[in-house]
Every structure is written in structure tokens, then in C-alpha cells.
JSON list of C-alpha atoms in Angstrom, two decimals:
[
{"chain": "A", "resi": 1, "resn": "MET", "atom": "CA", "xyz": [0.01, 0.15, 0.02]},
{"chain": "A", "resi": 2, "resn": "ALA", "atom": "CA", "xyz": [1.37, 3.54, -1.02]},
{"chain": "A", "resi": 3, "resn": "ILE", "atom": "CA", "xyz": [0.74, 6.60, 1.42]},
{"chain": "A", "resi": 4, "resn": "ASN", "atom": "CA", "xyz": [2.19, 9.23, -0.57]},
{"chain": "A", "resi": 5, "resn": "THR", "atom": "CA", "xyz": [1.04, 12.17, 1.29]},
{"chain": "A", "resi": 6, "resn": "TYR", "atom": "CA", "xyz": [2.30, 14.17, 4.23]},
{"chain": "A", "resi": 7, "resn": "PRO", "atom": "CA", "xyz": [0.11, 14.27, 7.32]},
{"chain": "A", "resi": 8, "resn": "GLN", "atom": "CA", "xyz": [-1.05, 17.75, 8.77]},
{"chain": "A", "resi": 9, "resn": "GLN", "atom": "CA", "xyz": [-1.02, 17.88, 12.47]},
{"chain": "A", "resi": 10, "resn": "GLU", "atom": "CA", "xyz": [-5.00, 18.11, 12.53]},
{"chain": "A", "resi": 11, "resn": "GLY", "atom": "CA", "xyz": [-5.34, 15.10, 10.39]},
{"chain": "A", "resi": 12, "resn": "TRP", "atom": "CA", "xyz": [-2.56, 12.99, 12.13]},
{"chain": "A", "resi": 13, "resn": "GLY", "atom": "CA", "xyz": [-5.13, 10.09, 13.05]},
{"chain": "A", "resi": 14, "resn": "ARG", "atom": "CA", "xyz": [-6.35, 9.73, 9.33]},
{"chain": "A", "resi": 15, "resn": "TRP", "atom": "CA", "xyz": [-2.89, 8.70, 8.52]},
{"chain": "A", "resi": 16, "resn": "LYS", "atom": "CA", "xyz": [-2.36, 6.37, 11.54]},
{"chain": "A", "resi": 17, "resn": "ASN", "atom": "CA", "xyz": [-5.51, 4.98, 10.78]},
{"chain": "A", "resi": 18, "resn": "ALA", "atom": "CA", "xyz": [-4.56, 4.13, 7.10]},
{"chain": "A", "resi": 19, "resn": "VAL", "atom": "CA", "xyz": [-1.41, 2.51, 8.44]},
{"chain": "A", "resi": 20, "resn": "ASP", "atom": "CA", "xyz": [-3.36, 0.54, 10.88]},
{"chain": "A", "resi": 21, "resn": "VAL", "atom": "CA", "xyz": [-5.93, -0.56, 8.39]},
{"chain": "A", "resi": 22, "resn": "ALA", "atom": "CA", "xyz": [-3.22, -1.85, 5.98]},
{"chain": "A", "resi": 23, "resn": "ALA", "atom": "CA", "xyz": [-1.91, -3.87, 8.85]},
{"chain": "A", "resi": 24, "resn": "SER", "atom": "CA", "xyz": [-5.21, -5.27, 9.45]},
{"chain": "A", "resi": 25, "resn": "LEU", "atom": "CA", "xyz": [-5.87, -6.20, 5.82]},
{"chain": "A", "resi": 26, "resn": "GLY", "atom": "CA", "xyz": [-2.56, -8.04, 5.88]},
{"chain": "A", "resi": 27, "resn": "VAL", "atom": "CA", "xyz": [-0.61, -5.84, 3.18]},
{"chain": "A", "resi": 28, "resn": "ASP", "atom": "CA", "xyz": [3.00, -7.13, 2.22]},
{"chain": "A", "resi": 29, "resn": "ALA", "atom": "CA", "xyz": [4.62, -3.79, 2.43]},
{"chain": "A", "resi": 30, "resn": "LEU", "atom": "CA", "xyz": [4.00, -0.04, 3.03]},
{"chain": "A", "resi": 31, "resn": "ILE", "atom": "CA", "xyz": [5.44, 2.55, 0.65]},
{"chain": "A", "resi": 32, "resn": "MET", "atom": "CA", "xyz": [5.49, 5.94, 2.43]},
{"chain": "A", "resi": 33, "resn": "ALA", "atom": "CA", "xyz": [6.85, 9.32, 1.89]},
{"chain": "A", "resi": 34, "resn": "ASP", "atom": "CA", "xyz": [6.63, 10.95, 5.45]},
{"chain": "A", "resi": 35, "resn": "ILE", "atom": "CA", "xyz": [9.07, 10.18, 8.07]},
{"chain": "A", "resi": 36, "resn": "SER", "atom": "CA", "xyz": [6.71, 10.31, 10.81]},
{"chain": "A", "resi": 37, "resn": "LEU", "atom": "CA", "xyz": [4.60, 7.54, 9.28]},
{"chain": "A", "resi": 38, "resn": "HIS", "atom": "CA", "xyz": [7.73, 5.46, 8.99]},
{"chain": "A", "resi": 39, "resn": "GLU", "atom": "CA", "xyz": [8.38, 5.83, 12.57]},
{"chain": "A", "resi": 40, "resn": "TYR", "atom": "CA", "xyz": [4.52, 5.01, 13.28]},
{"chain": "A", "resi": 41, "resn": "ALA", "atom": "CA", "xyz": [4.77, 2.06, 11.43]},
{"chain": "A", "resi": 42, "resn": "LEU", "atom": "CA", "xyz": [8.20, 0.74, 12.59]},
{"chain": "A", "resi": 43, "resn": "GLN", "atom": "CA", "xyz": [6.57, 1.28, 16.33]},
{"chain": "A", "resi": 44, "resn": "HIS", "atom": "CA", "xyz": [3.29, -0.19, 15.94]},
{"chain": "A", "resi": 45, "resn": "HIS", "atom": "CA", "xyz": [3.58, -2.84, 12.96]},
{"chain": "A", "resi": 46, "resn": "SER", "atom": "CA", "xyz": [7.29, -3.76, 12.61]},
{"chain": "A", "resi": 47, "resn": "GLU", "atom": "CA", "xyz": [6.56, -6.78, 10.92]},
{"chain": "A", "resi": 48, "resn": "ILE", "atom": "CA", "xyz": [5.20, -5.02, 7.97]},
{"chain": "A", "resi": 49, "resn": "ASN", "atom": "CA", "xyz": [7.85, -4.42, 5.31]},
{"chain": "A", "resi": 50, "resn": "ARG", "atom": "CA", "xyz": [8.65, -0.49, 4.72]},
{"chain": "A", "resi": 51, "resn": "HIS", "atom": "CA", "xyz": [9.58, 1.11, 1.64]},
{"chain": "A", "resi": 52, "resn": "LEU", "atom": "CA", "xyz": [10.48, 4.87, 1.01]},
{"chain": "A", "resi": 53, "resn": "SER", "atom": "CA", "xyz": [8.47, 6.38, -1.59]},
{"chain": "A", "resi": 54, "resn": "VAL", "atom": "CA", "xyz": [10.06, 8.38, -4.35]},
{"chain": "A", "resi": 55, "resn": "GLN", "atom": "CA", "xyz": [8.18, 11.11, -2.87]},
{"chain": "A", "resi": 56, "resn": "GLY", "atom": "CA", "xyz": [10.21, 10.89, 0.32]},
{"chain": "A", "resi": 57, "resn": "SER", "atom": "CA", "xyz": [12.98, 12.43, -1.74]},
{"chain": "A", "resi": 58, "resn": "ALA", "atom": "CA", "xyz": [16.15, 10.38, -0.39]},
{"chain": "A", "resi": 59, "resn": "THR", "atom": "CA", "xyz": [18.62, 11.74, -3.12]},
{"chain": "A", "resi": 60, "resn": "ASN", "atom": "CA", "xyz": [21.77, 10.47, -1.83]},
{"chain": "A", "resi": 61, "resn": "VAL", "atom": "CA", "xyz": [23.50, 7.36, -0.29]},
{"chain": "A", "resi": 62, "resn": "GLU", "atom": "CA", "xyz": [23.56, 9.09, 3.34]},
{"chain": "A", "resi": 63, "resn": "ALA", "atom": "CA", "xyz": [19.95, 9.87, 3.18]},
{"chain": "A", "resi": 64, "resn": "LEU", "atom": "CA", "xyz": [19.13, 6.08, 2.23]},
{"chain": "A", "resi": 65, "resn": "LYS", "atom": "CA", "xyz": [21.51, 4.89, 4.97]},
{"chain": "A", "resi": 66, "resn": "PHE", "atom": "CA", "xyz": [19.69, 7.30, 7.38]},
{"chain": "A", "resi": 67, "resn": "TYR", "atom": "CA", "xyz": [16.49, 5.49, 6.51]},
{"chain": "A", "resi": 68, "resn": "ALA", "atom": "CA", "xyz": [17.74, 1.95, 6.51]},
{"chain": "A", "resi": 69, "resn": "GLU", "atom": "CA", "xyz": [19.53, 2.56, 10.05]},
{"chain": "A", "resi": 70, "resn": "ASN", "atom": "CA", "xyz": [16.55, 4.50, 11.47]},
{"chain": "A", "resi": 71, "resn": "PHE", "atom": "CA", "xyz": [13.53, 2.55, 9.99]},
{"chain": "A", "resi": 72, "resn": "GLY", "atom": "CA", "xyz": [14.77, -0.74, 8.39]},
{"chain": "A", "resi": 73, "resn": "ILE", "atom": "CA", "xyz": [14.14, 0.36, 5.02]}
]
């Protein structure tokens, strides 16, 4: 499931709910752009593979290492 949007504070619950629903449906992986969603998914649904969306704009090796080390991407 791809979640390529960036949550706003007032709607944070909707994005968390999208991750939770995806987990409950048994998706194979989450493709996400937002770093806070990666953190949420890691904390609450670590069994789901996480991928960084191109919307996340990691444009160099150091950025990719950061996501790999911190979020298991």
C-alpha cells in the first residue's frame, strides 16, 4: 500500500488509521513518503516491510543509509 502524502497535525489520526487498516488487511508492504509515518509503522507494525516512496526524496547514499538504519528500509 502506498501512502504518498504528508500528514498535517490536525489530521494525524487519519494517516495513523491508514497504516493500521493496511496492517489489519495484511498488506505485504507500506510505501510511504513521510518520516513520521515510517516511525509510527515501525513502532506499531514492525512486521510489515517498509519502503521509502520516491516522494520521500532521498537523493543520496547518506539519506538512504539514514532511512535504512533508523527505519529498516
